[in-house]
Coordinates of C-alpha atoms in Angstrom, one line a residue:
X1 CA -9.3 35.2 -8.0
X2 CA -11.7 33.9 -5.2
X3 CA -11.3 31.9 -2.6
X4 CA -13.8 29.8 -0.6
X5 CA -13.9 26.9 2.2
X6 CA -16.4 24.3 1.6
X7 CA -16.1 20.4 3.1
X8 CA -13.0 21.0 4.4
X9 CA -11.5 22.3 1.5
X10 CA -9.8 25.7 0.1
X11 CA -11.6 26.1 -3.7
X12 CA -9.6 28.8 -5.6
X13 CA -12.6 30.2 -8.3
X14 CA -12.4 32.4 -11.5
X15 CA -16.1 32.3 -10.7
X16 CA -18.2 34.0 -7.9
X17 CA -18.9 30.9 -6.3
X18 CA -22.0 32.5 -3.1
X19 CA -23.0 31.4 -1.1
X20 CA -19.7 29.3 -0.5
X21 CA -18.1 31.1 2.7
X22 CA -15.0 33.3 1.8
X23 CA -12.0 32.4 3.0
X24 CA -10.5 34.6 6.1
X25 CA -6.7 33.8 5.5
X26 CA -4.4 33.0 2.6
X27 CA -4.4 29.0 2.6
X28 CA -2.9 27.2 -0.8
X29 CA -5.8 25.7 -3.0
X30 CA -7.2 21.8 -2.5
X31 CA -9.5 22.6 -5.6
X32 CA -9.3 25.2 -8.9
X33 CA -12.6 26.3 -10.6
X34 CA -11.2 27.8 -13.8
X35 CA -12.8 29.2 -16.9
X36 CA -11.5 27.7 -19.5
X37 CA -12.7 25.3 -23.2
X38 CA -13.6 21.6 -22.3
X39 CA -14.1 19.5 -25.5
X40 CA -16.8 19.2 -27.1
X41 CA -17.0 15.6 -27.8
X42 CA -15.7 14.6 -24.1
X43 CA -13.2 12.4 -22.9
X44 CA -11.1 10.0 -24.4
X45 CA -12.1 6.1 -23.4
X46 CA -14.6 6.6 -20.8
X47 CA -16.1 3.8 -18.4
X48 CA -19.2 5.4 -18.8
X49 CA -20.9 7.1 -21.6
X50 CA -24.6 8.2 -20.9
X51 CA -25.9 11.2 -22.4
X52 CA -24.5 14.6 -21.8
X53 CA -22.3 12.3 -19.5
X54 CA -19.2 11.0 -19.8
X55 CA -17.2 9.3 -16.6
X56 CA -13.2 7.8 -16.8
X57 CA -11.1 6.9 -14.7
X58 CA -9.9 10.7 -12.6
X59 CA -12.8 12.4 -14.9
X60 CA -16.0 13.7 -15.3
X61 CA -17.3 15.5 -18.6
X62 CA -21.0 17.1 -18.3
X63 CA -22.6 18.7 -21.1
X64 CA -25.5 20.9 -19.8
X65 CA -27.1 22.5 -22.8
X66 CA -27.4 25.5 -23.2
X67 CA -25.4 26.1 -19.8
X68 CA -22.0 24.9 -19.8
X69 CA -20.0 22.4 -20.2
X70 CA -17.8 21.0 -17.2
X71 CA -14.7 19.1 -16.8
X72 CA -13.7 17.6 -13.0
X73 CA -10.9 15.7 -12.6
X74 CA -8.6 14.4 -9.9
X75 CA -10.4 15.6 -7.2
X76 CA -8.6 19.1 -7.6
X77 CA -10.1 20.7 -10.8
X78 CA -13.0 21.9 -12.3
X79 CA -13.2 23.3 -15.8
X80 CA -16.0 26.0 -16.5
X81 CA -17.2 26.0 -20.3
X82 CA -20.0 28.4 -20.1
X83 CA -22.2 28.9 -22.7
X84 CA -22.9 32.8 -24.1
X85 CA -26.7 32.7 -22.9
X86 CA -26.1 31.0 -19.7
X87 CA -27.0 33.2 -16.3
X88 CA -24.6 33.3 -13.7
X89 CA -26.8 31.6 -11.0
X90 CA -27.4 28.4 -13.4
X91 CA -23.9 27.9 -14.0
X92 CA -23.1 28.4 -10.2
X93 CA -25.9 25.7 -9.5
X94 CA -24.2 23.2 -11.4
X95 CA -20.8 24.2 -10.1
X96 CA -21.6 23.5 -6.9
X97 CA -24.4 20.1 -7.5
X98 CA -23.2 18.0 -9.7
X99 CA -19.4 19.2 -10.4
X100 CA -19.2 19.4 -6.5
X101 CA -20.3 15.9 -6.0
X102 CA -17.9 14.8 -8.3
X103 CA -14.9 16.4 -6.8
X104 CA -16.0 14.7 -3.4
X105 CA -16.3 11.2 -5.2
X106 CA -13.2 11.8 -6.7
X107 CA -12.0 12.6 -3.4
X108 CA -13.0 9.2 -2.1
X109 CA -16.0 10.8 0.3
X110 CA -19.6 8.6 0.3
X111 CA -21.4 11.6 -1.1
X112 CA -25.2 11.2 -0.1
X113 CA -28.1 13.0 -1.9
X114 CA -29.3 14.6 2.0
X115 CA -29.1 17.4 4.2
X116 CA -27.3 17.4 7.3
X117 CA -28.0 19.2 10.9
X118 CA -25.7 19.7 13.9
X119 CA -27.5 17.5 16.9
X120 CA -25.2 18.4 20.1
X121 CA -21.9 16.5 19.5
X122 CA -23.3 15.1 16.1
X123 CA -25.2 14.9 12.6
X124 CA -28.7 14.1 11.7
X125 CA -28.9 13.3 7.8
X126 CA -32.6 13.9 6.3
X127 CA -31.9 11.8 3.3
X128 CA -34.9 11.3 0.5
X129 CA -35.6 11.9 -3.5
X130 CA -36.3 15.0 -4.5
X131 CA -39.7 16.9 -3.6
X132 CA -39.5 14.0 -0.3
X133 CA -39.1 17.3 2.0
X134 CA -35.4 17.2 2.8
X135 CA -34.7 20.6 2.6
X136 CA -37.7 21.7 4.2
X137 CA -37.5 19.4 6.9
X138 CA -33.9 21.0 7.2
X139 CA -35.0 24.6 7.9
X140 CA -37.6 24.0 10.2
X141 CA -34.5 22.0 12.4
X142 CA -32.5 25.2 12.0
X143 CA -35.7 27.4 13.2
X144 CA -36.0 25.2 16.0
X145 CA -32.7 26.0 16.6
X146 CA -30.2 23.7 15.5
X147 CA -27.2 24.1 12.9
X148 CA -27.2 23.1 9.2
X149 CA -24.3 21.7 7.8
X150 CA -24.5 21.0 4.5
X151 CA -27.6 21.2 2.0
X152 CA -28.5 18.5 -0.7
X153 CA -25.0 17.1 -0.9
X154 CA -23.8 15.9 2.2
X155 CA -20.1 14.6 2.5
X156 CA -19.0 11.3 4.5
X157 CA -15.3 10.7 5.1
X158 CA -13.4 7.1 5.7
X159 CA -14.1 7.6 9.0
X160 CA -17.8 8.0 9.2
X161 CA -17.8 11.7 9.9
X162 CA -19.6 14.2 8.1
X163 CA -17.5 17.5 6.8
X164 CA -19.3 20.2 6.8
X165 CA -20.9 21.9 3.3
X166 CA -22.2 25.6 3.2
X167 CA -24.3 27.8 4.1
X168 CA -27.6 28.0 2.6
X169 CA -30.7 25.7 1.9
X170 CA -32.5 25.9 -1.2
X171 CA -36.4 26.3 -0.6
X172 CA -39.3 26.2 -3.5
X173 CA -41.8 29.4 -3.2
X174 CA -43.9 27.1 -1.5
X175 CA -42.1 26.0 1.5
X176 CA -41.3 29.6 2.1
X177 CA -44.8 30.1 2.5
X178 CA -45.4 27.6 4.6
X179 CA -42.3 29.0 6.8
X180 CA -43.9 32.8 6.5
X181 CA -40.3 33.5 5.2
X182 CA -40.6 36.7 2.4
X183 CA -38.7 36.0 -0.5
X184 CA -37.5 40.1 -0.6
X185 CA -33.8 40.0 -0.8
X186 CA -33.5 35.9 -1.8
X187 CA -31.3 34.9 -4.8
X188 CA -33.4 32.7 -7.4
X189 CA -30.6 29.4 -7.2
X190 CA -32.1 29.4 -11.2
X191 CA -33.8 32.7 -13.3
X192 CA -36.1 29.9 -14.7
X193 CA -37.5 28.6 -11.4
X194 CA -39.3 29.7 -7.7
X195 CA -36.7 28.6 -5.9
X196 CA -34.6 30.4 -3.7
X197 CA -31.0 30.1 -1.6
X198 CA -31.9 31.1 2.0
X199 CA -28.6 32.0 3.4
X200 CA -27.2 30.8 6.3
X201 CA -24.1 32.1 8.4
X202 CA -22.0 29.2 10.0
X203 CA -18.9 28.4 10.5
X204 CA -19.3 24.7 10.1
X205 CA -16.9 24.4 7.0
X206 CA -14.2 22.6 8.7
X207 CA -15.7 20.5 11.3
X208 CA -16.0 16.7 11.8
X209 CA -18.8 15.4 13.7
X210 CA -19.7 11.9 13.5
X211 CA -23.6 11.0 12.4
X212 CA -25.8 9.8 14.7
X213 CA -28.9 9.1 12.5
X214 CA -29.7 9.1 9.0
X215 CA -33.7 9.1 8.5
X216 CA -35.2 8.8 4.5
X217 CA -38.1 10.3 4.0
X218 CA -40.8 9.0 1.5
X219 CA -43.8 9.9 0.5
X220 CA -47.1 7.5 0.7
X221 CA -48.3 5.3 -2.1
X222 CA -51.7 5.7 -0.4
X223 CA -53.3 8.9 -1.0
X224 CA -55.8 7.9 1.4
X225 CA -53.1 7.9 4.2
X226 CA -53.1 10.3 6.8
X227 CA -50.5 8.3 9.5
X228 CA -47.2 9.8 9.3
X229 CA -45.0 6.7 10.3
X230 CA -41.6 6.0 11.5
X231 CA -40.0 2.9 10.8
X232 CA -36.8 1.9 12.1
X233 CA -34.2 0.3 9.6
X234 CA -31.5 -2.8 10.2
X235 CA -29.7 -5.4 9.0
X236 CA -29.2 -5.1 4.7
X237 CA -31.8 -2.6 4.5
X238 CA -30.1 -0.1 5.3
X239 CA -26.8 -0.3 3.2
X240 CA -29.3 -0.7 0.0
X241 CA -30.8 2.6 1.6
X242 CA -27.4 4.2 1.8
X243 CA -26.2 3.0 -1.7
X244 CA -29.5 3.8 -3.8
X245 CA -29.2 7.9 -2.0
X246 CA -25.6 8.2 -2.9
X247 CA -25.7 11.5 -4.9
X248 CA -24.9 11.3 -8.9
X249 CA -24.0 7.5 -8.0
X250 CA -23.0 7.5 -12.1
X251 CA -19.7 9.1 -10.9
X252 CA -19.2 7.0 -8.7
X253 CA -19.4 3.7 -10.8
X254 CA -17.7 5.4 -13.9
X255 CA -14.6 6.6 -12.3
X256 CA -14.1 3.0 -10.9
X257 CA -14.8 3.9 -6.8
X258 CA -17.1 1.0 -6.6
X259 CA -15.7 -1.7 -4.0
X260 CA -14.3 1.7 -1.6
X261 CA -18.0 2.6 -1.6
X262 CA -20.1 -0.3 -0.4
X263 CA -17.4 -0.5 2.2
X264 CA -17.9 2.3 3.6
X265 CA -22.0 2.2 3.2
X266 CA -21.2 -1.1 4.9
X267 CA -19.4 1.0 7.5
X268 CA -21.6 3.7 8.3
X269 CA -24.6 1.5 8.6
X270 CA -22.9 -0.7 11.2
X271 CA -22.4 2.2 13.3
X272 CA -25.4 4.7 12.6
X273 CA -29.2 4.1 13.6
X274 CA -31.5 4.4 10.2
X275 CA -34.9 4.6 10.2
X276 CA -37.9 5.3 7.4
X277 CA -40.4 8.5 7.7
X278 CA -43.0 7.8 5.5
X279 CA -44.7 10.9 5.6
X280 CA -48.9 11.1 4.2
X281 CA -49.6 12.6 1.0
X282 CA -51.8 15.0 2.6
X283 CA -49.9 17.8 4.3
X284 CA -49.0 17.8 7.8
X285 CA -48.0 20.3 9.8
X286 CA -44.1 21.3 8.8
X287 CA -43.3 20.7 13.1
X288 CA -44.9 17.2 13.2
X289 CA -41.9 15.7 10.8
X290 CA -39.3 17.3 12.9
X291 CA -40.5 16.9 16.0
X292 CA -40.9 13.1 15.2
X293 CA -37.4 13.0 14.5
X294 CA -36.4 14.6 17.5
X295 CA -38.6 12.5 19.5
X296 CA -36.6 9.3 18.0
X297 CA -33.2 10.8 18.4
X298 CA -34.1 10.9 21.9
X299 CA -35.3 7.4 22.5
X300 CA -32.0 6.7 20.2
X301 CA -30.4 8.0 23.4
X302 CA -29.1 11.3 21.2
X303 CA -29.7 14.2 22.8
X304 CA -31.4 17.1 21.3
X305 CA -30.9 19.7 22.7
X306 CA -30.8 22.9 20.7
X307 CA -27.1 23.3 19.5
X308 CA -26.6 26.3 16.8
X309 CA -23.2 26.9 17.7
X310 CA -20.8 29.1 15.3
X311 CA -23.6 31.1 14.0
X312 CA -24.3 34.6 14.0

């Protein structure tokens, strides 16, 4: 039996659950990841039925084929089905995407679809759709010399504070090029795809930090485009921004969380500066997306000085 500390919370795992950090010292389990039959046929009376999804009211039943099946419930237990052809890193991947997120809605967290970096006494999210450069974006913050918190699913508590995730951001072949980083010695996050989990050692599972700035990145209708632009967000804008890059926000609906999360979108944007990086669909320079959100932090009145603290 494993144990591992992610968001602030002790998971006890049949499963080898890397690149979540191993826990130090004997604490009692928040969450159980357990081998174990989940039904075929899924859950009786769900709110919402979609295919290979079903979503009640403490429950979440996902049917990846071919993979596994997975049960969550209560915010305290995941239920591993896996199928016999399924590799360990696929399973592992959906362990700790989607049956993750749904532990954290089930835990009453606004779970956004972002990554989040440690900016002196606070967060940055990098929110966007996937392929918009989130993760990328990400790792060229954390060569510059500031902390990453959580990758792809970032956690926000009733509070508006970010708990921190793991340790590792998932990069396609190609960004690693871009970054001159060899992919020697990288695990594949899937057999079946270039992509690869670039560790990162932290010690950010526990802490609280309250974010600063969320910025969304999107990609230019124009092809023709070459300005990358920054344009700063208020007013309702920036709730529908929150709510529309809340992670698997299915879960959320099905299991009935609905009114607790557009109050606390409604929260966090009253307190947090938003802004949208529309980026040119002709490629610019990895530094001149970062830099520009450093340079806005700054005129935010967020300092940004490098702060990779509890890493080594």
């Amino acid at each position: 039996m494993n144990k591992y500390l992610a968001y602030g919370l002790v998971f006890e795992s049949d499963l080898d659950l890397s690149p979540l950090k191993p826990l130090a010292v004997d604490r009692p389990a928040d969450v159980s990841v357990r081998v174990q039959e989940v039904s075929k046929k899924g859950i009786a009376q769900p709110e919402l039925s979609q295919p290979f999804v079903q979503v009640g009211s403490n429950e979440v039943w996902l049917d990846i084929p071919d993979i596994s099946r997975l049960l969550i419930s209560d915010g305290k237990q995941i239920l591993v089905d896996p199928c016999d052809s399924a590799d360990a890193q696929t399973i592992r991947l959906f362990v700790l995407g989607s049956a993750m997120g749904a532990i954290l809605h089930q835990r009453g967290f606004l779970v956004l679809h972002a990554n989040a970096v440690y900016v002196d006494d606070g967060a940055l999210l990098v929110a966007g759709e996937s392929g918009a450069g989130k993760s990328t974006t990400a790792a060229v913050l954390h060569r510059m010399g500031y902390g990453v918190l959580s990758d792809d699913v970032v956690a926000i508590d009733a509070s508006g504070y970010i708990v921190g995730g793991f340790p590792q951001i998932k990069l396609w072949q190609d960004a690693l090029d871009q970054l001159n980083i060899p992919n020697e010695g990288l695990q594949k996050i899937r057999l079946q795809e270039q992509k690869y989990s670039l560790p990162l050692p932290s010690d950010y599972q526990e802490v609280r930090l309250p974010v600063k700035a969320v910025y969304f990145l999107e990609i230019a209708a124009d092809n023709q485009s070459d300005i990358l632009e920054l344009v700063s967000m208020g007013g309702i804008e920036k709730f529908e921004y929150l709510n529309s890059h809340t992670y698997r926000r299915q879960f959320m609906e099905g299991l009935g969380l609905k009114p607790g999360h557009l109050d606390l979108c409604t929260r966090v944007a009253s307190m947090t500066h938003m802004a949208r990086l529309v980026r040119p669909q002709k490629r610019v320079t990895l530094n001149e997306v970062a830099e520009l959100i450093l340079r806005d932090l700054r005129d935010q009145g967020v300092q940004s000085t490098p702060t990779r603290t509890g890493e080594g």
